[in-house]
Each structure stands twice: as structure tokens, then as C-alpha cells.
PDB file of C-alpha atoms in Angstrom:
ATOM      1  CA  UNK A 494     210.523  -1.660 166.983  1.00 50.00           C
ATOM      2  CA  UNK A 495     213.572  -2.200 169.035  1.00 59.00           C
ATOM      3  CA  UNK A 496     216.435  -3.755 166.863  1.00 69.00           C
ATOM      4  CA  UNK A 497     217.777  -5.178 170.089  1.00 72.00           C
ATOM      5  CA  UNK A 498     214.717  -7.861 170.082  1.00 76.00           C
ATOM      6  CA  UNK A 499     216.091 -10.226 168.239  1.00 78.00           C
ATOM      7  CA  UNK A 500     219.817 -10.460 169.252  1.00 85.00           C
ATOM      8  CA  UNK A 501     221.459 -12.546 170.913  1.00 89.00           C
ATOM      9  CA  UNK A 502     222.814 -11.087 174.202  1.00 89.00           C
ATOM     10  CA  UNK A 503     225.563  -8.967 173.690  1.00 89.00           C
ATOM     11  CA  UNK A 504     227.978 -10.648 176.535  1.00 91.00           C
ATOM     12  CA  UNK A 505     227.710 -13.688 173.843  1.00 92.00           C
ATOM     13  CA  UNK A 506     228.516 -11.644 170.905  1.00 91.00           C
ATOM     14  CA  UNK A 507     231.193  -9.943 172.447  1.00 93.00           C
ATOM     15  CA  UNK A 508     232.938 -13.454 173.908  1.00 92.00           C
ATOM     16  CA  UNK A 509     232.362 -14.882 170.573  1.00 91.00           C
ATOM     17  CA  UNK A 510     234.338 -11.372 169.071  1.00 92.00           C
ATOM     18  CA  UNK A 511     236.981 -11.846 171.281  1.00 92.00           C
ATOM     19  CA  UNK A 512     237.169 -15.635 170.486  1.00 92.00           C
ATOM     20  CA  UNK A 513     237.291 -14.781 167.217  1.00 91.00           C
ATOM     21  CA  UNK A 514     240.578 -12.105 167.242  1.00 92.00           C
ATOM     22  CA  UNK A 515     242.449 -14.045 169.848  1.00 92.00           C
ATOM     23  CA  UNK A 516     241.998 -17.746 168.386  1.00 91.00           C
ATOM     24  CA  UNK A 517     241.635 -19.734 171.712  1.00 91.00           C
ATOM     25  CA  UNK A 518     239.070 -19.521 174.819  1.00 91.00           C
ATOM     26  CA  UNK A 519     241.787 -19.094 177.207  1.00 90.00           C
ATOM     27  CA  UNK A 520     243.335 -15.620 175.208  1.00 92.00           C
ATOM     28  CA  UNK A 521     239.947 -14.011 175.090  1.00 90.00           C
ATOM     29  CA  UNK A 522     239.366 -14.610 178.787  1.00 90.00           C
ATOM     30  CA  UNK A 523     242.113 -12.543 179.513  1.00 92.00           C
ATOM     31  CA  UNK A 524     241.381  -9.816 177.263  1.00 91.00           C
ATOM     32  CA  UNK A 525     237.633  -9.511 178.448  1.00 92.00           C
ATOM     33  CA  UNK A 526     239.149 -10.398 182.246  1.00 93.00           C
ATOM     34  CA  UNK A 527     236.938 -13.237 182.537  1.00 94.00           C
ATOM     35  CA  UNK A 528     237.269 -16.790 183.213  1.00 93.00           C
ATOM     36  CA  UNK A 529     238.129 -19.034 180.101  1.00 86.00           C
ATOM     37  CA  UNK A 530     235.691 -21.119 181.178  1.00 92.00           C
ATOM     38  CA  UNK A 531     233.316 -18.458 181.209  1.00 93.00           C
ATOM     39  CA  UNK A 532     233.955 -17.781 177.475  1.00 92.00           C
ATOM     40  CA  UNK A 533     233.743 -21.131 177.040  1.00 92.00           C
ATOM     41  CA  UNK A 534     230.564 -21.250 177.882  1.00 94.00           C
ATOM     42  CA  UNK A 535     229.454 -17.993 176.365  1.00 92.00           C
ATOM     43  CA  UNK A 536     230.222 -18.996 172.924  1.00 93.00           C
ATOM     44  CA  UNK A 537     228.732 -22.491 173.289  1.00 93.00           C
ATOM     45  CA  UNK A 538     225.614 -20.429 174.380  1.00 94.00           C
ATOM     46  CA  UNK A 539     225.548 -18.421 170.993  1.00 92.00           C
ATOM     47  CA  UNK A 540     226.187 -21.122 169.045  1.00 91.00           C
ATOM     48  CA  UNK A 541     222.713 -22.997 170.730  1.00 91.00           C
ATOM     49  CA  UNK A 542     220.870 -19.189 170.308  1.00 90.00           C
ATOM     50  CA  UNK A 543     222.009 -19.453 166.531  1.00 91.00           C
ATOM     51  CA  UNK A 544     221.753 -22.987 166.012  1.00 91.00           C
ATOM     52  CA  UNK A 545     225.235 -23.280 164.276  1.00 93.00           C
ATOM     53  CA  UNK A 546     228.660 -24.338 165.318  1.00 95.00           C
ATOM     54  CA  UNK A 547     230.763 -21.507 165.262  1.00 93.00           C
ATOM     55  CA  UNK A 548     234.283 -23.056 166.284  1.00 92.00           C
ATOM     56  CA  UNK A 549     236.186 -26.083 166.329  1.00 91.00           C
ATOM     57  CA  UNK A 550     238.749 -26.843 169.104  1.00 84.00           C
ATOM     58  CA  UNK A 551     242.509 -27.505 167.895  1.00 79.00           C
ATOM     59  CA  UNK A 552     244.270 -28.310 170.516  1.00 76.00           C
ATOM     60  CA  UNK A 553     244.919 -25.206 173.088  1.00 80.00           C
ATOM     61  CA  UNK A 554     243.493 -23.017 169.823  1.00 87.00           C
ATOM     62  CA  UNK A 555     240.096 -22.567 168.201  1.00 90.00           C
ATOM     63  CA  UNK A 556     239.445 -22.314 164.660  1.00 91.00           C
ATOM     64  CA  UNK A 557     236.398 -20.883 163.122  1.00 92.00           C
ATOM     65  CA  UNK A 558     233.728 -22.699 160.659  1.00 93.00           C
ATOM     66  CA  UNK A 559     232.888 -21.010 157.510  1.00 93.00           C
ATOM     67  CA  UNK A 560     229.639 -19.749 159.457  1.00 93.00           C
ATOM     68  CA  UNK A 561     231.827 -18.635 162.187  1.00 89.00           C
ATOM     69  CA  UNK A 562     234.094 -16.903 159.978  1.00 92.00           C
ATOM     70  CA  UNK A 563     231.329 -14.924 158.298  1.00 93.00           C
ATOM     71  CA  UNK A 564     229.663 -13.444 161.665  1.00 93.00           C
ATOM     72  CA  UNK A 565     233.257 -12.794 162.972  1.00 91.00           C
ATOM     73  CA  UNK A 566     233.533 -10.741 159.917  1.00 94.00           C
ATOM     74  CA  UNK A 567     230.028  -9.270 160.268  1.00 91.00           C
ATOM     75  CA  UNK A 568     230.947  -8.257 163.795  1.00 91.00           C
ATOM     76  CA  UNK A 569     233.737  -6.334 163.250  1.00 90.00           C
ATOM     77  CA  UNK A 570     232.896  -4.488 160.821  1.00 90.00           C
ATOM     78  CA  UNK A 571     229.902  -3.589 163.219  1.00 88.00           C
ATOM     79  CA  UNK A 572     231.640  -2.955 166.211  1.00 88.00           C
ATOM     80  CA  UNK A 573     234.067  -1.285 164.487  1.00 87.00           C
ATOM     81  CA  UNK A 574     231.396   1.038 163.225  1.00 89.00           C
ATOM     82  CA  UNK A 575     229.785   1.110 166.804  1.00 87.00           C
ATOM     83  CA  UNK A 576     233.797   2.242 168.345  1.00 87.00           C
ATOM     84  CA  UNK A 577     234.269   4.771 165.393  1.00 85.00           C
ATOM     85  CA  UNK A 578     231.219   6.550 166.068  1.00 87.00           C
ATOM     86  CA  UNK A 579     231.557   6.608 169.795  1.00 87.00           C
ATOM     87  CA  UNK A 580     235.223   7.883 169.266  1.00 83.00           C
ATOM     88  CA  UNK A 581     234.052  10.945 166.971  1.00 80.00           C
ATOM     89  CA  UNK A 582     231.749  11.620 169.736  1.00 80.00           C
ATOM     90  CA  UNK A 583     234.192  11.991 172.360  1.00 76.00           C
ATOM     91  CA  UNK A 584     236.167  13.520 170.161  1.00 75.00           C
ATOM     92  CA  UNK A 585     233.165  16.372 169.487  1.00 69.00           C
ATOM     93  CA  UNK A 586     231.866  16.481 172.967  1.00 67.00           C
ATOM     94  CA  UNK A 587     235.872  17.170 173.843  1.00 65.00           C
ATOM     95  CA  UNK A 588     235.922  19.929 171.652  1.00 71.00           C
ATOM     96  CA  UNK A 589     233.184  21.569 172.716  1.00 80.00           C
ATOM     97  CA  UNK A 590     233.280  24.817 174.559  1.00 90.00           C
ATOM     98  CA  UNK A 591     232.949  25.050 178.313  1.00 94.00           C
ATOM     99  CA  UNK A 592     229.690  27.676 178.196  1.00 94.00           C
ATOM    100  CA  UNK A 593     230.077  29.322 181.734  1.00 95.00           C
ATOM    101  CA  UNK A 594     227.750  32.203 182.802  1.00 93.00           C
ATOM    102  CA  UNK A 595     228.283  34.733 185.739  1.00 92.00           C
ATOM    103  CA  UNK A 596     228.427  38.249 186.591  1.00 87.00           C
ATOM    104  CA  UNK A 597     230.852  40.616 184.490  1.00 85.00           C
ATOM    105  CA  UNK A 598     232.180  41.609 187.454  1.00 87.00           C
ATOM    106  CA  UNK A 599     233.319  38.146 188.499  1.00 91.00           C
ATOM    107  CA  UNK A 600     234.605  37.250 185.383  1.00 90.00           C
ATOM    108  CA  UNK A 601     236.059  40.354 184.882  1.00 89.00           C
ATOM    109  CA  UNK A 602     238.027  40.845 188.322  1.00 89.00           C
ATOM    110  CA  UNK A 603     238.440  37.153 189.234  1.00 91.00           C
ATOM    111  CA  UNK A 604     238.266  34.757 186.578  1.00 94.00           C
ATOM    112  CA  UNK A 605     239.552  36.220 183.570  1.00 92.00           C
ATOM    113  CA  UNK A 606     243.105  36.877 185.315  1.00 93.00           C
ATOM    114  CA  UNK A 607     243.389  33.515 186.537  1.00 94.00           C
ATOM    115  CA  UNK A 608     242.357  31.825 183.063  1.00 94.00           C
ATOM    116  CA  UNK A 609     246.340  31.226 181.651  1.00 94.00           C
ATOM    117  CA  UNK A 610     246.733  29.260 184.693  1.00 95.00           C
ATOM    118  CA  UNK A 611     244.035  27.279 183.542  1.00 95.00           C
ATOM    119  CA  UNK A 612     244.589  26.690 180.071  1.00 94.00           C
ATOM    120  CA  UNK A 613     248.643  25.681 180.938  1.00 94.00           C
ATOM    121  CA  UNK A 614     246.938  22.579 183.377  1.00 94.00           C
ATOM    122  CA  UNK A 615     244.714  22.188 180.466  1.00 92.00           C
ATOM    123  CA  UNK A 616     245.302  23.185 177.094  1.00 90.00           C
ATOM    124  CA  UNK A 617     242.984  22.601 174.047  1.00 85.00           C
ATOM    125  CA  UNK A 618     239.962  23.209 176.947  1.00 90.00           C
ATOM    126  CA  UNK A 619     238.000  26.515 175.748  1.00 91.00           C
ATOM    127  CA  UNK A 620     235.853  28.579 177.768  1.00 93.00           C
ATOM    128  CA  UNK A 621     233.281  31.335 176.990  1.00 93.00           C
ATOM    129  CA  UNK A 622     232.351  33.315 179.125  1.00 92.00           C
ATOM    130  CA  UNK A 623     229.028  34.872 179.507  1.00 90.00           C
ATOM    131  CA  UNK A 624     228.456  37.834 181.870  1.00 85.00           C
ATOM    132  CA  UNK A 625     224.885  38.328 182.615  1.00 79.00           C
ATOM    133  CA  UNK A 626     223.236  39.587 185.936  1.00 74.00           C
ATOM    134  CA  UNK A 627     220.124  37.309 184.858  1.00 78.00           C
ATOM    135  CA  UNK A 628     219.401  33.906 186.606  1.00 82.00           C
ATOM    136  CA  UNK A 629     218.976  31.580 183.464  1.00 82.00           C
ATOM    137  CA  UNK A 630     217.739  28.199 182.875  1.00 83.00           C
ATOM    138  CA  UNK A 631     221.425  26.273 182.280  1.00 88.00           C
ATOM    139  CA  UNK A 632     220.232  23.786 180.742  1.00 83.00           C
ATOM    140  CA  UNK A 633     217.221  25.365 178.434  1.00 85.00           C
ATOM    141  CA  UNK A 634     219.829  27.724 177.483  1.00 88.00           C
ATOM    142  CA  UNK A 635     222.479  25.655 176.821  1.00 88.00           C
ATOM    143  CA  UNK A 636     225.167  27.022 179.538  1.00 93.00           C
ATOM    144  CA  UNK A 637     227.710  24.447 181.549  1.00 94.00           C
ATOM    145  CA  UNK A 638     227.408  26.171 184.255  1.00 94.00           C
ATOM    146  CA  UNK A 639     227.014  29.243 186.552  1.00 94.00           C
ATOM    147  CA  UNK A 640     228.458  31.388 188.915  1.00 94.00           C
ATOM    148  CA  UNK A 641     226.156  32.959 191.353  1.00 90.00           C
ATOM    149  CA  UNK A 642     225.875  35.191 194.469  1.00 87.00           C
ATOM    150  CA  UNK A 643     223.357  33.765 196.446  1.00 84.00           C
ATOM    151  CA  UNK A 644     221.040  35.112 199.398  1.00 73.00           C
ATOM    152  CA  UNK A 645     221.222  33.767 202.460  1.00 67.00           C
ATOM    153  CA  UNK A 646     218.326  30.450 202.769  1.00 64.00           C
ATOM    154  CA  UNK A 647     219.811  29.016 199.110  1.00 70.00           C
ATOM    155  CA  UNK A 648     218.528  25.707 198.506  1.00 71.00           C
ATOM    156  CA  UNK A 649     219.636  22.835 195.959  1.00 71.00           C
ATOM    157  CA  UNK A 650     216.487  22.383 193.315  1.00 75.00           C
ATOM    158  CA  UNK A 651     215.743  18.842 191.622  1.00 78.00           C
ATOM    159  CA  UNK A 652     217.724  20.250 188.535  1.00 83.00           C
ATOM    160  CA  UNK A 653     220.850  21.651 189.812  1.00 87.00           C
ATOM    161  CA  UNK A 654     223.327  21.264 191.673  1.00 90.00           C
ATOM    162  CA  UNK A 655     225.134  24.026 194.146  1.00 92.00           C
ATOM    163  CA  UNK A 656     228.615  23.804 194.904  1.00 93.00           C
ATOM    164  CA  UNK A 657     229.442  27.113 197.429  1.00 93.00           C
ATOM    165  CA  UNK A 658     232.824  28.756 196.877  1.00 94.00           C
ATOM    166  CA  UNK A 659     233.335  31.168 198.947  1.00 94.00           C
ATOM    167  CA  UNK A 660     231.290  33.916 201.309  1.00 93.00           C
ATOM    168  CA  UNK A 661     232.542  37.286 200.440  1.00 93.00           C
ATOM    169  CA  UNK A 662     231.311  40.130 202.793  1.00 93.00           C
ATOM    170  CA  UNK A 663     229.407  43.531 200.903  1.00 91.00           C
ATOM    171  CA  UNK A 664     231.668  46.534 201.481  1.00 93.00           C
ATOM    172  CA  UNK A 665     231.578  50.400 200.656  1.00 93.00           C
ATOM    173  CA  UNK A 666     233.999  51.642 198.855  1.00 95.00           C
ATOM    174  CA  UNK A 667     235.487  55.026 196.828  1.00 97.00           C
ATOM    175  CA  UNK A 668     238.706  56.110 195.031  1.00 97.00           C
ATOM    176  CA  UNK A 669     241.128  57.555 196.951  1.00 97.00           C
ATOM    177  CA  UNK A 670     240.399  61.453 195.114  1.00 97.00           C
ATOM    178  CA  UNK A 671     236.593  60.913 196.448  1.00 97.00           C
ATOM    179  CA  UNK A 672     238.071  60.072 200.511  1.00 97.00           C
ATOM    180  CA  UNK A 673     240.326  63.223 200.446  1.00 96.00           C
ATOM    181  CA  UNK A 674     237.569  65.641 199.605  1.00 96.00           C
ATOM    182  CA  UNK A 675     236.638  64.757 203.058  1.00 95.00           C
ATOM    183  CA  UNK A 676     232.940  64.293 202.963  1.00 96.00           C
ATOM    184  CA  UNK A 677     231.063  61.909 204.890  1.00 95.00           C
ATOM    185  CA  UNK A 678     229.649  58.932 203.375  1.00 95.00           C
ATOM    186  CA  UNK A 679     226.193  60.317 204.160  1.00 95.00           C
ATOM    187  CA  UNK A 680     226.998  63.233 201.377  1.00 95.00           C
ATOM    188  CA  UNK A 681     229.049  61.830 199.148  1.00 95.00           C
ATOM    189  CA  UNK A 682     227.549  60.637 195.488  1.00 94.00           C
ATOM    190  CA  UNK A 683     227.111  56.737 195.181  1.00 92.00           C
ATOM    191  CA  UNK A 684     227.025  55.197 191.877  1.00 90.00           C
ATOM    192  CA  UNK A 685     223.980  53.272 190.625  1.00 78.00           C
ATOM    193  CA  UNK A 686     222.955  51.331 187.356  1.00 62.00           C
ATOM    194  CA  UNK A 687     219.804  51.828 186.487  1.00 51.00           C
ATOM    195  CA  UNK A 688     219.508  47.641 186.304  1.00 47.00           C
ATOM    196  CA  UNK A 689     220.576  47.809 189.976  1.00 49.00           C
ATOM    197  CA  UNK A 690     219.162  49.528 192.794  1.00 49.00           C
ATOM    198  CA  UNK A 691     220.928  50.262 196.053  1.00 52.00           C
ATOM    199  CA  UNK A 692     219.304  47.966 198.338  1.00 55.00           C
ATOM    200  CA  UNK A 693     217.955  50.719 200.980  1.00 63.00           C
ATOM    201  CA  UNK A 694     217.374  48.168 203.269  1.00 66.00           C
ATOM    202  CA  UNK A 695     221.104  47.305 203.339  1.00 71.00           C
ATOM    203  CA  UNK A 696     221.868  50.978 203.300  1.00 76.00           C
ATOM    204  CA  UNK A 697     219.895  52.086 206.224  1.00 75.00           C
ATOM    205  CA  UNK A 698     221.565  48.958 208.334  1.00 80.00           C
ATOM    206  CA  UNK A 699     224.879  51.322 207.927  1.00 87.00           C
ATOM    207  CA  UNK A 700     223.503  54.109 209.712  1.00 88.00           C
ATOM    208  CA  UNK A 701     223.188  56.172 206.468  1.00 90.00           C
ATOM    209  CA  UNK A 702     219.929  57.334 205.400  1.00 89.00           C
ATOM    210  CA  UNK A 703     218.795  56.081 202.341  1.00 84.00           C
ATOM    211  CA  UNK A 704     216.301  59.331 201.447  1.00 84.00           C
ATOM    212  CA  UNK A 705     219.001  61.851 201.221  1.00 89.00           C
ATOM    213  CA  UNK A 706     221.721  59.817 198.943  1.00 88.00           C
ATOM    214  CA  UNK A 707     222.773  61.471 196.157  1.00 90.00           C
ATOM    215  CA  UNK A 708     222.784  59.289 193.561  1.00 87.00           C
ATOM    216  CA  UNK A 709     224.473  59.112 190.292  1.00 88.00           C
ATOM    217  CA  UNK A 710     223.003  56.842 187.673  1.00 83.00           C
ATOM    218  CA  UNK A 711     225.713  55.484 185.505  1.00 82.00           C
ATOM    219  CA  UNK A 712     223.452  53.948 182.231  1.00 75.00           C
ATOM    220  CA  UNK A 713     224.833  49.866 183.100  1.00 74.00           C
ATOM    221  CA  UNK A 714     225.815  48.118 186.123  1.00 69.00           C
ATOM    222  CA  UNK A 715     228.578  47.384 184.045  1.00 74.00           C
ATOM    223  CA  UNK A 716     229.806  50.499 184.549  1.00 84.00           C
ATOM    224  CA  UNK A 717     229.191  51.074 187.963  1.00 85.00           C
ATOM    225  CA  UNK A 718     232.604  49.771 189.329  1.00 88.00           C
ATOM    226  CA  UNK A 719     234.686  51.941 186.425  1.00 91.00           C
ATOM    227  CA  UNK A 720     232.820  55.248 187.630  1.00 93.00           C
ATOM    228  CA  UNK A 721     233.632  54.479 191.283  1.00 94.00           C
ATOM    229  CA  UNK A 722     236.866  54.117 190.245  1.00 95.00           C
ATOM    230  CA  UNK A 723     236.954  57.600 188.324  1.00 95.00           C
ATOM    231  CA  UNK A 724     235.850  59.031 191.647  1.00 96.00           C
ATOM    232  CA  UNK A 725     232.390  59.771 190.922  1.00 95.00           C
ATOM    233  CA  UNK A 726     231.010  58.175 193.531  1.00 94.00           C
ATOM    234  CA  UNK A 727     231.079  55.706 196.182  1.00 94.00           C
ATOM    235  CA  UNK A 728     229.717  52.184 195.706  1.00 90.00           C
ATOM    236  CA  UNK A 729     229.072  48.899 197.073  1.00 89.00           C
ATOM    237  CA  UNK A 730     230.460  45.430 196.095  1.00 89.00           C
ATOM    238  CA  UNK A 731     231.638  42.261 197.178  1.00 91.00           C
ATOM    239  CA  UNK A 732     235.337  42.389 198.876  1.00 95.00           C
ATOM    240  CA  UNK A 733     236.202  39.592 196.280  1.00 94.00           C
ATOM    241  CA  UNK A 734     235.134  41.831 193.179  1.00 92.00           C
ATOM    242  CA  UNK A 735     237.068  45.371 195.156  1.00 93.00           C
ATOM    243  CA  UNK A 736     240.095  42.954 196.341  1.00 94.00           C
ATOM    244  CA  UNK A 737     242.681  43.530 193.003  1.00 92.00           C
ATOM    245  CA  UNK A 738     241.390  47.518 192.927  1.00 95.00           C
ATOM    246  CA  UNK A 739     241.988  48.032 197.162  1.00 97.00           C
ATOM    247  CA  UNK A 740     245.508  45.925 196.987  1.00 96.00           C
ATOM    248  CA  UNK A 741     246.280  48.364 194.048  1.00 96.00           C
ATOM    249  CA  UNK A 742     245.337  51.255 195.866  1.00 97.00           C
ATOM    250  CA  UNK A 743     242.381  52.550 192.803  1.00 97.00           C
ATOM    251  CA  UNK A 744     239.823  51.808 195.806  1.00 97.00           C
ATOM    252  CA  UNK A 745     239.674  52.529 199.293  1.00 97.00           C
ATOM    253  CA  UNK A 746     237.451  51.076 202.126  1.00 97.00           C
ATOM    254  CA  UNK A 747     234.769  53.069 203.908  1.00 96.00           C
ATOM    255  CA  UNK A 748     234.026  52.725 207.318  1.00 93.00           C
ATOM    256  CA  UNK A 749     230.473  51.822 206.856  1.00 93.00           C
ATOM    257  CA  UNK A 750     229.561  48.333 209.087  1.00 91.00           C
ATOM    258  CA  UNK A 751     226.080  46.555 208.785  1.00 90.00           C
ATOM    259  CA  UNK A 752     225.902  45.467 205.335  1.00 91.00           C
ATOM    260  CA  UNK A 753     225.569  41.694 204.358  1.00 88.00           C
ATOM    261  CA  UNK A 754     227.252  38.315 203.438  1.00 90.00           C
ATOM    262  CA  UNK A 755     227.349  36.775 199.734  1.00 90.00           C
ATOM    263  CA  UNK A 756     227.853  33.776 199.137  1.00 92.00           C
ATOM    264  CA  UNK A 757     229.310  32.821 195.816  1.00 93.00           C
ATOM    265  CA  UNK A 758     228.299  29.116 194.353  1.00 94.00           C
ATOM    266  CA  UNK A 759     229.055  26.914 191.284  1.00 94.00           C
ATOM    267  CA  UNK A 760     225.711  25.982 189.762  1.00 93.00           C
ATOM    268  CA  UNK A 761     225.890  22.923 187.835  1.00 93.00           C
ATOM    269  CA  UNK A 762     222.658  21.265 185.993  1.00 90.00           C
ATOM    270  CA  UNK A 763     221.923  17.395 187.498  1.00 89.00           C
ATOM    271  CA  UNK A 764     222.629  14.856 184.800  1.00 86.00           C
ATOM    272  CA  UNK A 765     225.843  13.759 183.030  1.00 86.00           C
ATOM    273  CA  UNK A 766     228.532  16.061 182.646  1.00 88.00           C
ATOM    274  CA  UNK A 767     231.673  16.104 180.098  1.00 90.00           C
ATOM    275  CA  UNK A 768     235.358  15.563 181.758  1.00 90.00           C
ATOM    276  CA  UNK A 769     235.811  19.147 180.446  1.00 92.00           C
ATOM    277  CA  UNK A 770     233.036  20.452 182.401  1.00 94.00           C
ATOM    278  CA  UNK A 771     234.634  18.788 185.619  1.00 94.00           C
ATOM    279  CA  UNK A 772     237.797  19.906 185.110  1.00 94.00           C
ATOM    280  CA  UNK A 773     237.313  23.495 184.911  1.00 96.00           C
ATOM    281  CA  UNK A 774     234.222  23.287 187.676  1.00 96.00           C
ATOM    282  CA  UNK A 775     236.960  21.875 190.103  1.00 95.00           C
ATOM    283  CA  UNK A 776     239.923  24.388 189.058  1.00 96.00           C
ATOM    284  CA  UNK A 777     237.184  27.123 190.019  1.00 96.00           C
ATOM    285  CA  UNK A 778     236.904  25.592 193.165  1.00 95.00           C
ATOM    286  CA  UNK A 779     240.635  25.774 194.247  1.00 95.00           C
ATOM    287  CA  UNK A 780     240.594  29.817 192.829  1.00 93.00           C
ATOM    288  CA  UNK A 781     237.970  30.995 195.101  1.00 91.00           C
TER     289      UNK A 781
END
């Protein structure tokens, strides 16, 4: 049974509070930015809901009866109760840790890097970060949100919401030891995790063929990017996750054309979200 039943409305009670603390009509109009006269009337409405006088005019003041005084009492300490809990809650829900997951290569290459300049617009804000390759339910899971390379025909679902970033184009790449050996593309090794399979489709679009690829499986796609590095083999990747490694001169470019567009998106599940949430969702806007 709702405890709500058998109130009084709480514009009344609240008029009737502010009555109460500011001792005239006129006071507690102000502080609830309403007419007087519409306090006026509020707490002349309680007092016909309760069947009690509650205050006595004295002159531009009001005073309180004894049956006043004691549900003025009774209301603070029950709003009071009412603020203090919803202050601990803000307090807890601003606390809590942004829960973000995304690729390791993202976070590792893009976001990680940038995260000081984050924290000095907004300190006590934490962020975990967890890479995953998996698409996971955000909200069954318990994650704030998600950063995802999407295929091309994306569409918004009923529980979440897509925010695009940027569209990053799939290159080939190799370290600059592999390029000086001098072998084409077609023969040199390409690195592979066994979680992630060249996509021969893509591959065969470059003019290589896919069939005679030697291949060089690397355990984790984790790894994948740290073995191209090492020269082991070429590899492909988004230009934003090569960018830092081809400006520093670990990775070079190949001159293979034909291979697609990602586009990187926020994912954010539908429903309320925590100023914390917003905050970091719109600084990873403005880094991508």
C-alpha cells in the first residue's frame, strides 16, 4: 500500500514548510518563487485537508498554533531525512567509477594517453577501463559505456544510444626492418590472433591473394600490433590505432588500396545517466 495515499499534496506541505522557516506568506513566496498569494492559499488548503488551523496572522508575520508548531517540527525532521538521503546518494553515485569498455587497442593507443588531460578538467572522476573485443550487454553487465568500431549499415537499437566519433580508414602496415627486406606484400608474413581472422574478403579487394599468405599466428590479438612492430609481420589496423606508431616512425604504410572504412561510435545505454557519465562521454567526443 502506497504511503502516499493518505497525504496531503506535497505542494501544501512544502508551502506550509516554507511558511513555517520564513514566518510570513510573503517570505516563503519568494523562497519557493511563487506568488504570496499562492502560499496563501496553499496553506489555507492544508489546514481544510487537516481540519486544523495551523497559523495565525500577526501583522505582515505568521505565527504558528501549537498544532502548527508540532507538524512544522514533524516536517523537518522528515524532509531533512528525505535531503540527507538524497545527498548521500549523489554523493555515492558521484563517486562511482566511470565503467567504459572498448578495444585494447583503442584504449591503449588513444585513450589512455589522453586520460591526464582528462582528469586535470575533472579531477576526483575515475575511469576503468575495460578492453574487450566482445560486444556486451552495457547495461546487464554493468558498463557506462562503449567504444565500438562499427560496420557500415549501424543502426540505433531501443536500448542504446550511438554517438559516431570518427571514421578511420583500415590500412596495411609493417616496421620499417620488414619494408627494407624488400619483399612484396604478397610474400611477406602478416600477423594474426587466433581470436581474429584476416578478413580474406578485405584482403583479396587489395589485389593480394588471400590463399598464399603466410601467416603468423601470434597466441592474442592483443599481441598482434607488438609483433608487427617487432617486424614479424605485416598487419592491418585502423589509421587511428597505427597513427602514434607511423608519426614515430615504429610503423610504416604499405601501398595496399581497397580495404574498408570504420567507423568508431560512443555507445551509451537509453535511460538516465550520471553527470560523470556525461562528462567524460563528451570529452571523448572532442578527442576523436
Amino acid at each position: 500500500m502506497s504511503r502516499w495515499r493518505d497525504l496531503p499534496p506535497l505542494s501544501m506541505l512544502r508551502a506550509f514548510d516554507a511558511t513555517a522557516r520564513a514566518g510570513s506568506f510573503a517570505e516563503a513566496g519568494r523562497v519557493l518563487n511563487v506568488t504570496h498569494a499562492a502560499v496563501t492559499q496553499a496553506v489555507r488548503a492544508l489546514e481544510g485537508e487537516l481540519g486544523v488551523q495551523l497559523v495565525r496572522r500577526a501583522g505582515r508575520t505568521v505565527a504558528l498554533t501549537e498544532a502548527g508548531a508540532a507538524l512544522a517540527r514533524a516536517l523537518d525532521e522528515g524532509f531533512g531525512r528525505v535531503e540527507a538521503g538524497i545527498a548521500a546518494l549523489r554523493e555515492h553515485e558521484a563517486r562511482r567509477v566511470v565503467r567504459v569498455t572498448t578495444t585494447t587497442f583503442i584504449a591503449e593507443t588513444h585513450i589512455m594517453p589522453r586520460l591526464p588531460g582528462f582528469w586535470a578538467a575533472h579531477p576526483g572522476v575515475e575511469v576503468a577501463l575495460s578492453p574487450s573485443p566482445e560486444k556486451l550487454d552495457l547495461a546487464r553487465e554493468g558498463f557506462d559505456l562503449a567504444i565500438r568500431a562499427l560496420s557500415d549499415g549501424w543502426e540505433e537499437t531501443a536500448d542504446e544510444e550511438i554517438r559516431p566519433l570518427c571514421r578511420s580508414p583500415v590500412i596495411a602496415v609493417c616496421a620499417p626492418s620488414l619494408l627494407a627486406t624488400g619483399l612484396h606484400p604478397q610474400d611477406m608474413p602478416w600477423v594474426m590472433g587466433v581470436d581474429r581472422h584476416l578478413d580474406l574478403a578485405e584482403v583479396a579487394g587489395t589485389g593480394l591473394d588471400p590463399a598464399r599468405l603466410r601467416r603468423v599466428e601470434v597466441g592474442s590479438p592483443h599481441l598482434e600490433m607488438s609483433a608487427c612492430r617487432q617486424g614479424l609481420g605485416a598487419a592491418t589496423a585502423t589509421e587511428i590505432i597505427c597513427r602514434a606508431d607511423l608519426e614515430a616512425g615504429r610503423l610504416v604504410r604499405l601501398p595496399l588500396s581497397g580495404l574498408p572504412v570504420v567507423t568508431y561510435a560512443l555507445v551509451l545505454p537509453r535511460g538516465p545517466r550520471r553527470p560523470a557519465v556525461d562528462a567524460f562521454a563528451g570529452w571523448l567526443t572532442a578527442i576523436f
